[in-house]
Structure formats: structure tokens, C-alpha cells
XYZ file of C-alpha atoms in Angstrom:
787
model
C -4.819 -4.669 9.070
C -6.100 -1.285 10.114
C -6.023 -1.044 13.959
C -9.612 0.104 14.205
C -10.860 -3.170 12.752
C -9.208 -5.291 15.488
C -11.367 -6.362 18.384
C -11.051 -4.211 21.505
C -8.977 -1.569 19.676
C -9.778 2.071 20.456
C -12.248 3.807 18.131
C -10.676 6.339 15.755
C -10.958 10.015 16.839
C -10.854 13.474 15.336
C -7.695 15.506 15.514
C -7.227 17.472 18.718
C -4.591 19.988 19.738
C -2.347 18.274 22.248
C -0.367 21.240 23.537
C 1.231 24.519 22.747
C 4.078 26.588 24.158
C 3.390 28.739 27.133
C 3.189 32.420 26.222
C 6.415 34.252 27.091
C 6.170 37.473 29.068
C 6.681 39.757 26.011
C 3.853 37.938 24.167
C 1.470 38.313 27.130
C 2.412 42.044 27.235
C 1.531 42.366 23.562
C -1.930 40.860 24.145
C -2.501 43.394 26.957
C -1.401 46.460 25.074
C -2.227 45.553 21.453
C -5.113 43.173 21.875
C -5.557 39.589 20.696
C -3.306 38.554 17.795
C -4.991 38.644 14.448
C -5.172 35.541 12.279
C -3.188 36.011 9.094
C -6.270 35.193 7.045
C -7.973 38.309 8.470
C -6.085 40.546 6.055
C -8.848 42.181 4.137
C -8.797 44.264 1.061
C -11.275 47.106 1.256
C -12.281 48.735 -2.030
C -13.170 52.405 -1.905
C -15.176 54.725 -4.111
C -13.620 57.902 -5.434
C -15.303 59.950 -2.769
C -13.842 58.013 0.162
C -10.481 57.453 -1.529
C -10.146 61.197 -2.078
C -10.763 61.902 1.584
C -8.402 59.133 2.782
C -5.463 59.394 0.378
C -5.356 63.139 -0.219
C -5.105 64.306 3.417
C -1.292 64.519 3.228
C -1.318 66.510 -0.034
C -4.267 68.840 0.641
C -3.084 69.614 4.187
C 0.141 71.059 2.845
C -1.848 74.089 1.729
C -2.062 74.986 5.376
C 1.685 75.861 5.556
C 2.942 76.146 1.962
C 2.117 79.811 1.542
C 3.540 80.668 4.970
C 6.837 79.080 4.103
C 7.275 81.310 1.065
C 6.403 84.416 3.076
C 9.028 83.543 5.746
C 11.622 84.083 3.048
C 10.092 86.890 1.082
C 8.991 89.373 3.795
C 12.332 89.685 5.706
C 14.089 90.225 2.377
C 11.736 92.416 0.360
C 9.411 93.873 3.049
C 5.886 94.667 1.891
C 6.980 94.144 -1.698
C 7.118 90.466 -0.777
C 3.310 90.364 -0.856
C 3.487 91.444 -4.519
C 5.984 88.714 -5.369
C 3.927 86.060 -3.526
C 1.195 85.597 -6.127
C 3.570 85.180 -9.183
C 5.594 82.690 -7.174
C 2.374 80.786 -6.248
C 1.452 80.574 -9.915
C 4.844 78.962 -10.643
C 4.113 76.401 -7.885
C 0.656 75.772 -9.347
C 2.144 75.290 -12.818
C 4.578 72.647 -11.502
C 1.670 71.038 -9.605
C -0.239 70.724 -12.900
C 2.721 69.247 -14.709
C 3.483 66.618 -12.015
C -0.214 65.778 -11.778
C -0.339 65.092 -15.552
C 2.660 62.735 -15.067
C 1.062 60.916 -12.186
C -2.229 60.488 -14.064
C -0.234 58.192 -16.371
C 1.445 56.461 -13.404
C -1.828 55.362 -11.871
C -3.104 54.158 -15.207
C 0.017 52.047 -15.880
C 0.482 50.660 -12.357
C -2.915 49.653 -11.037
C -1.625 47.256 -8.349
C 0.872 49.522 -6.732
C 2.710 52.498 -8.115
C 4.865 55.249 -6.740
C 8.274 56.287 -7.873
C 9.960 53.207 -6.386
C 7.956 50.761 -8.552
C 8.190 53.007 -11.585
C 11.974 53.392 -11.268
C 12.441 49.652 -10.558
C 10.472 48.649 -13.630
C 12.059 51.138 -15.992
C 15.631 51.638 -14.697
C 16.241 48.487 -12.673
C 16.405 47.787 -9.000
C 19.710 49.614 -8.347
C 18.461 52.983 -9.650
C 15.207 52.330 -7.767
C 17.125 52.565 -4.494
C 17.553 56.302 -5.092
C 13.731 56.475 -5.097
C 13.640 54.195 -2.025
C 15.869 56.519 -0.012
C 13.969 59.580 -1.252
C 10.628 58.134 -0.233
C 11.898 56.900 3.144
C 13.189 60.384 3.941
C 9.976 61.905 2.622
C 7.841 59.708 4.900
C 9.881 60.414 7.964
C 9.935 64.113 7.465
C 6.201 64.103 6.575
C 5.345 62.629 9.991
C 7.504 65.244 11.692
C 6.317 68.262 9.666
C 2.612 67.295 9.647
C 2.459 66.749 13.403
C 4.470 69.955 14.041
C 2.091 71.953 11.764
C -0.905 70.366 13.453
C 0.449 71.402 16.809
C 1.012 74.944 15.464
C -2.616 75.072 14.437
C -3.656 73.991 17.911
C -1.407 76.520 19.602
C -2.671 79.291 17.316
C -6.106 78.841 18.886
C -4.767 78.136 22.401
C -1.513 80.026 22.705
C -1.062 79.023 26.376
C 0.000 75.607 25.121
C 3.091 76.981 23.284
C 5.610 75.805 25.971
C 4.355 72.245 25.445
C 4.566 72.121 21.681
C 7.260 69.427 21.582
C 5.511 67.299 24.143
C 2.175 67.596 22.228
C 3.829 66.748 18.937
C 5.628 63.704 20.299
C 2.431 62.662 22.012
C 0.530 62.716 18.722
C 3.236 60.575 17.136
C 2.981 58.167 20.050
C -0.858 57.915 19.534
C -0.416 57.327 15.838
C 2.328 54.749 16.540
C 0.207 52.868 19.058
C -2.905 53.011 16.854
C -1.063 51.650 13.821
C 0.542 48.882 15.875
C -2.968 47.783 16.858
C -3.929 47.711 13.202
C -5.546 51.048 12.421
C -6.361 50.895 8.696
C -5.882 53.941 6.590
C -8.735 52.670 4.547
C -11.150 53.218 7.449
C -13.714 55.593 6.198
C -13.515 57.743 9.301
C -10.235 59.135 7.972
C -12.049 60.745 5.033
C -13.971 63.181 7.253
C -11.084 65.530 8.261
C -10.212 66.166 4.604
C -13.728 67.311 3.671
C -14.033 69.201 6.949
C -10.800 71.080 6.131
C -11.649 71.795 2.540
C -15.099 73.053 3.575
C -13.894 75.266 6.307
C -10.907 76.834 4.457
C -13.079 77.153 1.343
C -15.569 79.056 3.415
C -12.875 81.407 4.620
C -11.667 81.979 1.077
C -15.174 82.655 -0.182
C -16.029 85.072 2.661
C -12.670 86.765 2.111
C -13.370 87.244 -1.608
C -16.810 88.723 -0.866
C -15.383 91.106 1.768
C -12.641 92.199 -0.594
C -15.110 93.125 -3.310
C -17.196 94.918 -0.730
C -14.150 96.806 0.509
C -14.569 95.393 4.037
C -11.485 93.140 4.124
C -9.170 94.449 6.852
C -5.446 93.960 7.290
C -4.114 91.676 10.025
C -2.931 93.684 13.054
C 0.483 92.175 13.874
C 1.832 91.849 17.384
C 5.269 91.225 18.810
C 7.044 88.142 17.572
C 6.533 88.450 13.800
C 9.309 88.169 11.311
C 10.925 91.614 10.753
C 10.002 93.250 7.446
C 12.927 94.038 5.207
C 13.428 96.878 2.735
C 12.401 96.760 -0.881
C 15.209 95.862 -3.237
C 15.657 95.132 -6.918
C 14.801 91.722 -8.221
C 17.538 91.480 -10.791
C 20.478 91.223 -8.366
C 22.194 87.870 -7.657
C 21.218 88.132 -3.961
C 17.533 88.714 -4.866
C 17.582 85.788 -7.285
C 18.929 83.537 -4.502
C 16.198 84.728 -2.190
C 13.528 84.061 -4.776
C 14.913 80.524 -5.327
C 14.814 79.963 -1.539
C 11.189 81.125 -1.412
C 10.366 78.894 -4.388
C 12.054 75.956 -2.619
C 10.003 76.566 0.469
C 6.848 76.778 -1.620
C 7.673 73.360 -2.989
C 6.446 71.964 0.332
C 2.887 72.600 -0.983
C 3.320 69.719 -3.440
C 4.028 66.976 -0.872
C 1.637 64.093 -0.746
C 0.888 63.988 -4.464
C 2.262 60.459 -4.637
C -0.140 59.003 -2.068
C -2.800 58.069 -4.585
C -0.296 56.311 -6.840
C 0.736 54.203 -3.808
C -2.880 53.181 -3.146
C -4.358 52.476 -6.576
C -5.229 48.940 -5.564
C -7.781 50.052 -2.983
C -10.009 51.781 -5.549
C -13.082 50.161 -6.918
C -12.886 48.954 -10.526
C -11.829 50.346 -12.860
C -8.936 51.171 -10.529
C -6.793 53.135 -12.990
C -9.564 55.411 -14.201
C -10.857 56.119 -10.671
C -7.353 56.777 -9.384
C -6.694 59.112 -12.326
C -9.807 61.150 -11.696
C -9.152 61.282 -8.005
C -5.541 62.503 -8.615
C -6.855 65.339 -10.799
C -9.527 66.353 -8.193
C -6.981 66.338 -5.398
C -4.575 68.514 -7.384
C -7.411 70.940 -8.291
C -8.460 71.211 -4.643
C -4.869 71.685 -3.520
C -4.148 74.305 -6.191
C -7.346 76.173 -5.342
C -6.554 76.259 -1.637
C -2.888 77.268 -2.105
C -3.941 80.024 -4.565
C -6.730 81.234 -2.218
C -4.571 81.303 0.899
C -1.779 83.159 -0.966
C -4.261 85.715 -2.371
C -5.844 86.307 1.087
C -2.348 86.600 2.607
C -1.561 89.295 0.094
C -4.785 91.149 0.777
C -4.638 90.924 4.609
C -0.883 91.411 4.982
C -0.655 88.462 7.361
C 2.929 88.187 8.644
C 4.340 84.836 9.897
C 5.574 84.599 13.494
C 9.003 83.471 14.397
C 7.634 80.920 16.879
C 5.375 79.501 14.162
C 2.135 80.400 15.961
C -0.282 81.888 15.292
C 0.058 80.587 11.702
C -0.766 82.667 8.609
C -3.904 80.695 7.900
C -4.973 81.212 11.517
C -4.490 85.025 11.207
C -6.382 85.085 7.962
C -9.312 83.152 9.394
C -9.419 85.282 12.508
C -9.397 88.514 10.520
C -12.002 87.417 7.984
C -14.458 85.723 10.348
C -14.284 88.471 12.987
C -14.011 88.411 16.760
C -17.742 87.982 17.483
C -19.103 84.917 19.136
C -20.271 83.305 15.943
C -17.097 84.296 14.097
C -14.925 82.951 16.868
C -16.796 79.601 16.768
C -16.217 79.418 13.007
C -12.534 80.353 13.622
C -12.169 77.530 16.094
C -13.713 75.187 13.508
C -11.133 76.271 10.945
C -8.302 75.650 13.389
C -9.766 72.381 14.549
C -10.148 71.161 10.943
C -6.579 72.292 10.138
C -5.196 70.488 13.085
C -7.244 67.395 12.289
C -6.205 67.119 8.676
C -2.550 67.782 9.522
C -2.587 64.989 12.125
C -4.515 62.755 9.741
C -1.965 63.509 7.044
C 0.736 62.430 9.488
C -1.011 59.043 9.673
C -0.635 58.441 5.948
C 3.117 57.584 6.127
C 2.299 54.994 8.814
C 0.513 53.068 6.128
C 2.822 53.908 3.211
C 6.256 53.618 4.868
C 5.874 50.064 6.193
C 4.685 48.807 2.786
C 7.492 50.666 1.054
C 10.228 49.081 3.218
C 8.422 45.735 2.805
C 8.795 46.058 -1.000
C 12.464 47.113 -0.644
C 13.179 44.222 1.814
C 11.479 41.692 -0.498
C 13.766 42.955 -3.275
C 16.716 42.251 -0.985
C 17.854 45.846 -0.285
C 16.731 46.094 3.356
C 16.817 43.601 6.251
C 14.200 40.881 5.760
C 12.760 41.612 9.213
C 11.015 44.618 7.663
C 8.917 42.299 5.495
C 7.465 40.364 8.447
C 4.000 41.108 9.738
C 3.601 41.554 13.501
C 1.085 40.796 16.252
C -1.788 42.638 14.471
C -0.819 41.825 10.904
C 0.978 45.152 10.326
C 4.603 45.619 9.434
C 5.552 46.445 13.046
C 9.278 46.926 12.417
C 8.625 49.527 9.784
C 6.213 51.409 12.117
C 8.829 51.361 14.882
C 11.510 52.730 12.547
C 9.243 55.472 11.220
C 8.013 56.660 14.617
C 11.498 56.554 16.145
C 13.153 58.429 13.258
C 10.459 61.144 13.133
C 10.573 61.610 16.869
C 14.366 61.857 16.834
C 14.147 64.467 14.090
C 11.701 66.540 16.116
C 13.819 66.333 19.260
C 16.931 67.481 17.369
C 15.341 70.187 15.165
C 12.267 71.085 17.243
C 8.600 71.248 16.245
C 9.245 74.118 13.861
C 7.804 73.809 10.367
C 10.193 76.379 8.938
C 13.170 74.375 10.193
C 11.783 71.045 9.023
C 11.045 72.240 5.510
C 14.794 72.178 4.834
C 14.694 68.407 4.972
C 11.551 68.057 2.894
C 11.539 68.901 -0.755
C 14.727 67.026 -1.806
C 13.103 63.642 -1.079
C 9.770 64.696 -2.495
C 11.073 66.035 -5.820
C 13.587 63.254 -6.247
C 10.578 60.822 -6.302
C 8.770 63.098 -8.769
C 11.865 63.212 -10.987
C 12.336 59.457 -11.080
C 8.630 58.858 -11.696
C 8.665 61.388 -14.597
C 11.832 59.978 -16.215
C 10.625 56.414 -15.662
C 7.246 57.085 -17.344
C 9.034 58.928 -20.186
C 11.222 55.858 -20.779
C 8.206 53.623 -20.644
C 6.393 55.735 -23.273
C 9.480 55.648 -25.505
C 9.817 51.857 -25.179
C 6.147 50.868 -25.612
C 5.242 53.663 -28.108
C 1.510 53.344 -27.418
C -1.150 55.844 -28.436
C 0.018 59.514 -27.992
C 3.419 58.293 -26.830
C 5.188 61.415 -28.118
C 2.970 63.657 -25.980
C 3.326 61.363 -23.006
C 7.071 61.264 -23.406
C 7.335 65.044 -23.604
C 5.104 65.603 -20.519
C 6.876 63.082 -18.391
C 10.361 64.090 -19.438
C 9.466 67.729 -18.746
C 8.026 66.773 -15.346
C 11.186 64.798 -14.476
C 13.463 67.562 -15.697
C 11.699 70.328 -13.734
C 11.550 68.163 -10.617
C 15.307 67.412 -10.934
C 15.932 71.153 -11.254
C 13.936 71.774 -8.057
C 16.087 69.169 -6.260
C 19.310 70.915 -7.419
C 17.963 74.372 -6.512
C 16.789 73.171 -3.117
C 20.109 71.491 -2.354
C 22.001 74.665 -3.129
C 19.828 77.349 -1.538
C 18.932 75.288 1.539
C 22.357 73.702 2.003
C 23.344 75.665 5.066
C 19.827 75.380 6.642
C 19.926 71.585 6.918
C 19.831 70.338 3.304
C 23.481 69.448 3.673
C 22.471 66.592 5.898
C 20.082 65.143 3.301
C 22.756 65.635 0.567
C 25.185 63.753 2.784
C 22.756 60.963 3.885
C 21.450 60.287 0.375
C 24.529 58.623 -1.178
C 25.482 56.901 2.088
C 22.037 55.408 2.409
C 21.905 54.299 -1.225
C 25.367 52.738 -0.747
C 24.127 50.872 2.365
C 21.126 49.475 0.525
C 23.334 48.318 -2.335
C 25.817 46.712 0.117
C 22.940 44.868 1.892
C 21.704 43.528 -1.439
C 25.233 42.410 -2.448
C 25.425 40.508 0.899
C 22.037 38.813 0.288
C 23.032 37.906 -3.282
C 26.317 36.464 -2.112
C 24.634 34.330 0.555
C 21.995 33.136 -1.914
C 24.681 32.098 -4.484
C 26.481 30.116 -1.778
C 23.261 28.243 -0.888
C 22.137 27.730 -4.502
C 21.684 24.098 -5.474
C 23.881 23.336 -8.489
C 24.658 20.212 -10.453
C 27.834 19.577 -8.387
C 25.877 19.471 -5.152
C 23.235 17.085 -6.399
C 25.023 13.956 -5.161
C 22.922 10.960 -4.122
C 21.357 11.429 -0.729
C 22.128 7.793 0.244
C 25.259 7.448 2.356
C 27.637 4.577 1.887
C 29.054 4.976 5.383
C 27.625 7.154 8.098
C 29.476 7.509 11.343
C 28.275 9.384 14.419
C 30.502 10.757 17.153
C 29.211 12.229 20.449
C 31.501 14.896 21.931
C 31.635 14.376 25.698
C 32.638 16.958 28.303
C 30.568 15.443 31.140
C 28.639 12.272 31.881
C 25.126 13.359 32.766
C 21.557 13.161 31.500
C 22.389 15.475 28.613
C 25.093 13.152 27.389
C 22.876 10.046 27.825
C 20.030 11.809 25.925
C 22.419 12.704 23.090
C 23.652 9.069 22.859
C 20.023 7.953 22.709
C 19.433 10.353 19.791
C 22.653 9.145 18.163
C 21.444 5.534 18.219
C 18.196 6.557 16.450
C 20.343 7.747 13.484
C 21.405 4.085 12.975
C 25.024 4.938 12.133
C 27.605 2.333 10.944
C 29.881 3.317 13.766
C 28.853 5.093 16.986
C 31.567 6.394 19.237
C 32.273 9.094 21.819
C 35.200 11.481 22.136
C 36.497 13.586 24.955
C 39.197 16.124 24.265
C 41.588 16.142 27.258
C 42.627 19.434 28.660
C 42.705 18.292 32.231
C 43.969 14.794 33.054
C 42.204 14.551 36.344
C 38.844 15.545 34.857
C 39.390 13.107 31.971
C 39.938 10.296 34.447
C 36.743 11.169 36.278
C 34.741 11.225 33.030
C 36.279 7.881 31.947
C 35.360 6.278 35.287
C 31.713 7.575 35.165
C 31.398 6.463 31.529
C 32.498 2.899 32.320
C 30.128 2.764 35.318
C 27.032 3.928 33.333
C 25.184 0.840 32.019
C 23.400 3.019 29.455
C 26.751 3.693 27.796
C 28.533 0.346 28.152
C 28.228 -0.520 24.441
C 29.997 2.670 23.270
C 33.725 3.205 23.407
C 34.969 6.506 24.798
C 38.030 7.858 23.039
C 40.308 10.256 24.932
C 42.054 12.671 22.554
C 44.919 14.855 23.784
C 44.431 18.621 23.376
C 47.716 20.103 24.673
C 47.064 23.693 23.549
C 43.437 23.598 24.942
C 42.034 24.753 21.617
C 39.112 22.382 21.523
C 37.585 23.764 18.277
C 40.931 23.261 16.500
C 41.230 19.633 17.877
C 37.625 18.890 16.783
C 38.325 20.087 13.246
C 41.446 17.993 13.063
C 39.536 14.939 14.350
C 36.738 15.437 11.813
C 39.108 15.764 8.893
C 40.937 12.622 9.884
C 37.676 10.746 10.353
C 36.427 11.673 6.866
C 39.697 11.030 5.013
C 37.816 8.441 2.937
C 35.455 10.044 0.409
C 32.790 7.402 1.231
C 32.413 8.519 4.815
C 30.050 11.128 6.169
C 30.376 12.179 9.744
C 27.843 13.580 12.199
C 29.172 15.219 15.376
C 26.670 15.578 18.179
C 27.191 18.273 20.829
C 25.111 18.153 24.048
C 24.329 21.750 24.864
C 23.097 22.635 28.312
C 21.002 25.812 28.503
C 21.013 27.739 31.763
C 19.364 30.929 33.010
C 19.917 33.961 30.838
C 22.120 36.096 33.139
C 23.542 33.629 35.687
C 24.133 31.058 32.999
C 26.328 33.321 30.999
C 28.353 34.105 34.076
C 28.786 30.492 35.261
C 29.060 28.576 31.967
C 30.794 28.864 28.602
C 29.332 28.270 25.154
C 31.809 25.657 23.856
C 29.292 23.807 21.700
C 28.663 26.812 19.438
C 32.442 27.559 19.222
C 33.139 24.034 18.005
C 30.090 23.704 15.647
C 30.874 26.842 13.696
C 34.255 25.674 12.115
C 33.032 22.011 11.929
C 30.153 23.065 9.665
C 32.601 24.249 7.030
C 34.187 20.807 6.471
C 32.744 18.802 3.550
C 30.746 15.699 4.501
C 30.659 16.706 8.170
C 27.499 17.754 9.957
C 27.583 19.399 13.341
C 24.322 18.974 15.364
C 23.661 20.613 18.714
C 21.286 18.684 20.995
C 19.825 21.172 23.527
C 18.899 20.422 27.148
C 17.288 23.175 29.157
C 18.852 22.883 32.625
C 17.049 25.958 33.988
C 13.667 24.407 33.204
C 14.683 21.244 35.038
C 15.765 23.260 38.088
C 12.591 25.308 38.261
C 10.391 22.337 37.239
C 8.432 24.671 34.970
C 7.331 23.437 31.580
C 6.912 25.587 28.529
C 4.217 23.167 27.315
C 0.645 23.808 28.421
C -2.824 22.416 27.633
C -2.672 18.621 27.724
C -4.774 16.438 25.381
C -8.404 17.576 25.249
C -7.707 21.047 26.665
C -5.949 22.667 23.831
C -8.802 23.891 21.688
C -8.681 27.362 23.238
C -5.364 28.047 21.627
C -7.023 28.027 18.223
C -9.722 30.423 19.468
C -7.124 32.823 20.918
C -6.469 34.588 17.629
C -9.148 36.611 16.002
C -10.189 34.417 13.046
C -12.079 35.515 9.936
C -15.525 33.998 9.548
C -16.016 31.447 6.821
C -19.807 32.206 6.725
C -21.571 34.656 4.422
C -18.805 34.488 1.873
C -19.500 34.385 -1.828
C -18.525 30.920 -3.089
C -18.730 28.529 -5.943
C -18.907 24.757 -5.840
C -15.975 22.663 -7.029
C -16.681 18.914 -7.297
C -14.488 15.890 -7.328
C -14.259 14.349 -10.777
C -16.113 11.105 -11.246
C -18.701 11.813 -8.592
C -22.395 12.300 -9.317
C -22.629 16.035 -10.151
C -26.337 16.119 -9.366
C -25.648 16.013 -5.614
C -26.893 19.399 -4.240
C -23.712 21.030 -2.950
C -25.610 24.214 -2.110
C -27.571 22.237 0.494
C -24.487 21.569 2.613
C -25.119 24.567 4.814
C -28.191 22.962 6.425
C -26.362 19.769 7.289
C -23.229 21.298 8.826
C -21.931 19.826 12.079
C -18.935 20.561 14.247
C -15.922 18.434 13.411
C -15.708 17.087 16.991
C -19.181 15.502 16.510
C -18.599 13.495 13.369
C -18.795 9.694 13.671
C -16.832 6.812 12.156
C -18.583 5.039 9.243
C -21.157 7.759 8.900
C -21.443 10.553 6.337
C -20.362 13.873 7.644
C -20.770 17.511 6.505
C -18.056 19.830 7.871
C -16.764 23.302 7.371
C -13.473 24.839 8.365
C -10.161 26.177 7.172
C -7.286 24.294 5.577
C -4.360 24.122 7.965
C -2.068 21.789 5.993
C -1.779 20.153 2.590
C 0.301 17.047 1.949
C 0.783 15.610 -1.507
C 2.444 12.325 -2.436
C 5.946 12.266 -3.869
C 6.399 12.295 -7.582
C 7.475 8.655 -7.759
C 4.602 7.228 -5.782
C 0.857 6.714 -6.307
C -0.931 10.102 -6.383
C -2.894 11.170 -3.311
C -3.619 14.405 -1.464
C -4.235 14.834 2.234
C -5.878 18.110 3.436
C -6.181 18.821 7.098
C -9.219 20.956 8.024
C -9.986 22.618 11.410
C -12.900 24.420 12.856
C -13.235 25.832 16.361
C -13.779 22.360 17.855
C -11.369 19.915 16.254
C -9.630 18.869 13.075
C -10.108 16.146 10.464
C -8.257 14.953 7.359
C -9.718 14.885 3.843
C -8.123 12.151 1.784
C -8.183 12.465 -1.990
C -6.983 9.570 -4.084
C -5.756 9.803 -7.639
C -4.594 13.446 -7.533
C -1.781 15.574 -6.119
C -3.413 19.011 -6.164
C -6.713 20.843 -6.195
C -6.905 24.073 -8.234
C -7.543 27.076 -6.006
C -6.883 25.196 -2.777
C -4.220 26.820 -0.524
C -3.291 26.723 3.124
C -5.858 28.926 4.880
C -8.633 28.410 2.306
C -12.141 28.066 3.780
C -13.677 24.781 2.656
C -16.812 22.730 3.088
C -16.672 18.953 2.565
C -19.117 16.027 2.643
C -18.378 12.335 2.567
C -18.000 9.036 4.356
C -15.860 9.090 7.514
C -13.197 6.436 7.490
C -10.027 5.939 9.478
C -6.280 6.121 8.779
C -3.726 5.464 11.524
C -6.367 5.732 14.235
C -7.695 9.139 13.152
C -10.974 9.908 11.448
C -10.588 10.738 7.804
C -13.217 11.753 5.231
C -12.417 9.770 2.076
C -12.750 11.338 -1.394
C -15.319 13.911 -0.276
C -17.418 16.396 -2.178
C -15.942 19.804 -1.479
C -16.748 23.405 -1.903
C -14.145 26.225 -1.839
C -14.873 29.753 -0.759
C -13.454 32.543 -2.901
C -13.538 35.807 -0.880
């Protein structure tokens, strides 16, 4: 009979939190510095219009126009002198042509991969996961260098306006990375609309400079920049058909390739566009490329007309000199100049934030595919991939410390990764067009194959002409990194194959004979507790073993064992261990005890845990040393039973909040609201469908106020789902909690509810019954919320 129906029995209650673990120091520190932990159901998916998506996703690409032209001039002017200004425009047109070709390829990428794209996904789908690791390494390098180069360029823009800050350039750059690192650990979302403003601010301010410059040029009022000490020396004019000149042109072209970075950002974020995602992403990609091409072309043209010469220190930048010359030195002109520099700094720093969103998701994809450690796929305190953010910030900071905050030095590490991604995306889409043969597949194949081929050519050119300037490091790291990823995957696959359940391992789970042996090295509360646990296993034979390495100690243990009344029904076996190799003796004992194929053996090891430092000094870790080889023997299970001696000494418990005081632990995390969410009613079959589910809202009550044998209307989130086994009568138990308490919903005659998952918001109405002393709503009406 149910206990609640017996006279004087306690009334059934709702479910309350009994206790939770005390927060460790590192967790308390996280709450101080990062804020309250976010509930995993708080992950939102913000959809953006083309206008906002352009501002947010294109900051990395458009901002490269701030330094792309300057990087070409750094190579051209010292080699060709003033003739370098003449060469600059044709070289810029070549860069713009490649931009147009790659953009055409990526228009197809975003249409084909509307969930997530990028060269990694394209390569994985079309060439397989192994080839995709080339794209993975390329993108990881690209993201790391992007953070370094964008922050360094942003600092250069700042120093161009305030040159007294030049000695602190490295500190400023690392500080910006630190701010981005901290902000992203707290959960700064790239989709926040505030990040769109710097892009439009930069485009407007630089566009204004270009427009004013064009007007002044046609009026004959555009002056040349007056250089000062510290510029790159001008070389002497030389022929363009010599081998040396060709090599210089290739180096300038490779530097100019830095203008095309960030083109992939939109393909990585297609899923945040409003529907239709593919069409909107395609239009945004074209608009971004047109803006980027216009700015690069305009800056190159103005550099040619003003004869702006880059400085060896990197500041003032070419775009800063152009703006200063065109806008003039008057008060109003200087204010506009500061606006240009501020917008340049802002978009470069904002562009540096883009990898902090892309890189963690990239390594998450790679880790889920089994090519990186699984820790990179786990979300942290604020629901971001914290380990990926740590790795990105640390790698970029190390690169800046080693190389320095010099854009011209960092460019050497840049384009190989960028154009490798372009090449794989192009070839992947070409293969896809050839395989599917959809409409205009021949044109698509040609465009993508051409994009991939030219991008691959750029990679080869860059690796050759920039080899001595730092590209050798990327060339060296690339195959090593790919090899490491493949090795990690091989290890994961090997481990999975070992753990795979096959027909040979599907033996009956019932045991004909189960023996339990407790390994004893001391007679104390840990040993007694282990024996108590051993009895609960209800073995056929229960015994204890001590391996003798010291006769006197063995005699003391035997005497204590016999004197302990809690152990008087268990025989203690003393086994000689003359070589003092206890693990070896334990293995031999286990093999002998399981000589019969009908016997399964469980060895229990009491493990006493001590303080972290002093415990390691004063005590060994014998239990782990024995358990490791034991676990390899068939039909033998090694179980360690832990006892925390340090907690007993300090009398501190890790458990806090006794019964009735634990509700706050559920309020600690920031939870998403279940109110004001679009929903649809889902009703239990067989129940009167005329009942007004939409009226539930007015009858809601906290779970802790529902009463036994009364109808209740509750709302909360599903915290657990339990379904009956396949060979028993069907039923489903759903546990629901709100901020006050929890209650079970019991559904009979079914094992699942379509659309119901752990974490789903739910409303339910029904009669409150009782099962095992806890209030339970039986076969309720229910309503699911679909965000």
C-alpha cells in the first residue's frame, strides 16, 4: 500500500534540493571575474539582417584595406624608388581581380552551406576529413595571425595620431588582446549589434577622405606628403624584366595579398542571417568585397598621387599620412583626421575580435571530428569555448612578443594560411559542381577551379619569396601540425575501437559466481567502510587479503583484524610478497582466483586521500598502481573506494545547504525565462481536447505551493527524463523544476514525447498524486515551448 494512505504517515512533498558541493576556490574566482555562470539553455541564436551582418562579419576583411596598400609600398619603393608609385596601381588591379574571383567562389560556398561553411567544412565534405585538416591548420594559423596583425595595425593607427605612445606599442597591443580575451571569456557575442558601428564608421570616414582627395586632385589642389626622418629609403629605378625585379614584384604582390584576409568570415557565419540565409549571405559577401575593393583601390590611388612613403617604425601609417595631407592641418581638418584615425583603430581592433568568435568554433568542429583534444569542444563558465579562447589569445600574444607589433613583419606569417583556405574552398566547390552537375555546373566548376588554382599559386609564390622573412616557419609548422592532428585522430579511433561493443563482448550480464576481495594494508575506518560496501555487493564469497612485505606489520594487522568485531565474519588471508612488488602479487592472485571461467572477481581498494602537497610527501599511491594492471585481466574488476582523510582532519564538509535551504543553488546560474516564448499546445492522447490549454497562464502557481489530491497548474524546465525499459510496461517520468521546487510528471502508456528534451520549457496541468512519498502529477495535459 502506498505510504501516504497509511494513518499517521507523512504527507507527500514536492522535490527539494537537499545539498550541493561547496564551491572550490577557482570556481569562486570565476564568479568574481567572469560573473555568474550562464545556464546552458541560455544559448541564443540571434538572426541578423544584411545591414547588421555586413557590419559585424566584414570588419576583419574591410579593415585590411588600412594596411594592404602600405605593405605593397614597403617592397616597391626601396626597390624601384618613385617608379614604385607607377607600379602600385597595376599591382592593385591584380589584387582586385583575385578578390573578384575568390568572391565569386565564396558566393557559391554560402549558398551551398547555409548552416556553417568555410574551407574546413567544404574540404571535409568534398575531400574527406583527412584533407580537411590542411584547411584546419591553415585557418588556425590565419586566426592567430589575424589577432596579432589586426591589433598591431590598430595600435599603429593610434600611434600615428599620438606618436608619444610609440615606446608603449607592444604593451598597448597586448593590453588590447587582454581586453578582448577577458570580454570573450565573459561571453561577448560577435552578433552584438554594437560591433557593426565601427565598420560603417570606418567606411564613411575613409570614403570621405577618398572623395575629398579625388575632388582636390581634379582641382589641382592635392599636395604631396612631406616626409620626415624614419621613412623607408627610396631606391633607384630599374628595369622590370630582370629576374631580381620579377622577384621583387612577386614579394610586393604577396604583401598585397594581405588585403584579402577576412573574406571567409561571412561563410563561417551564414547561420546568423535572417532567412533566406544563403541569398542574404551571398549578397552581403558581394557588398563586402565591393567595399573592400573600392577602399583598396582608393587608398592605392591616393598613395600614388600624394607620394606617401611608409615609415620603418610603422607609424605614421600611409593611410594616416594621406588623411592628414588631404584634410589639412586646420582645426576642423585635424578633428576629421582624428576621426579617421579613431575609426581605423576601432575597426582594426574590432576585426581582431572576429577570430575570438571564429577560432573557438573552428577548434570545436575539429575536436568533435576527433582531430583535436576533446577539451576544446567543452563550453566554459559563460557558455563560450573557453579553452579555444585561451589558446588563441596565448598564441597571438606569444607571436607579438617574439616578432613585435610590426605589421610588415607579421605579414610574412599571414597569406599562406589565408590562401590555403581559399584554395581548398575553391577546389572543394569545383569537385562539388562536378559531382552534382546542377544548373550552370560547367561555369561553376571553371570559376571555382580557377579560384583554387590561383590561390594555390599565391601560396607557392608567398612561400618562396617570403621564405627568409618568416614564411619558413609556417612552411615548417604546416606539415608538422597536420601530422599531429592525424596522429591524435588515430589515437582516438584506436581507443574507440577497443571500447566498441561487439558480439563477442555481449555475454550475459548475470554472473554465475561473483567473489569480492578487499585488499588490506591497514585496519581502520577506511577498511571497515570498504568491507561494508563489499557486503552490499552480495558476493558468493567475501574475503580479505594482505600482501606481506613486513612480517611485524602483518602481525599487527592480523591482531587488529581479529579484535575488530565488525570484521569477525571475514577471513583475512596473508599472502607472501618476497620481492615487495605488490602490483605483481595482486595480478597473480587475481589470475589464480579466476582460473575457473565461471568466476568473476571484484577487488576493492580502500584509498585514503590526504592534503595535496603534504599528502604526496607523506603517503604513496599504491591503490592506483595496483588497479591499473588488474583492470587488464578478463573477468576482474578493480574498484577504488575513496576516503578523504584531510576532510576528516579539518572537519570541513564539501556539502552545503541542508534540506530546505538548497533552492538558491538553482537560482545561482542565470536562467533563460520561460515566459513570453512563442509556443504551441501538445495534448495527451485520449484526453478531452476541448480543455483550454491557452488558459493555463492565468492559473499558474509555484511548484512548492501545489497540494496533494488537488489539480495543479505548473510551469518550469525539464531537468530529467526517465523512460521504462523495453521489456516492461511503458511509462515516462519527467522531472520539472521552477525557481521554488521540483515535481514529477508521470505519463502511463508511452515511453517518449515528441519534441520533449532535457531543458525544454513546459507547462502542465493535472491531478496531483503521490509516488514513493513525493508529489507527482499523473497523466497531465502539457504544453511545450518551442523557442
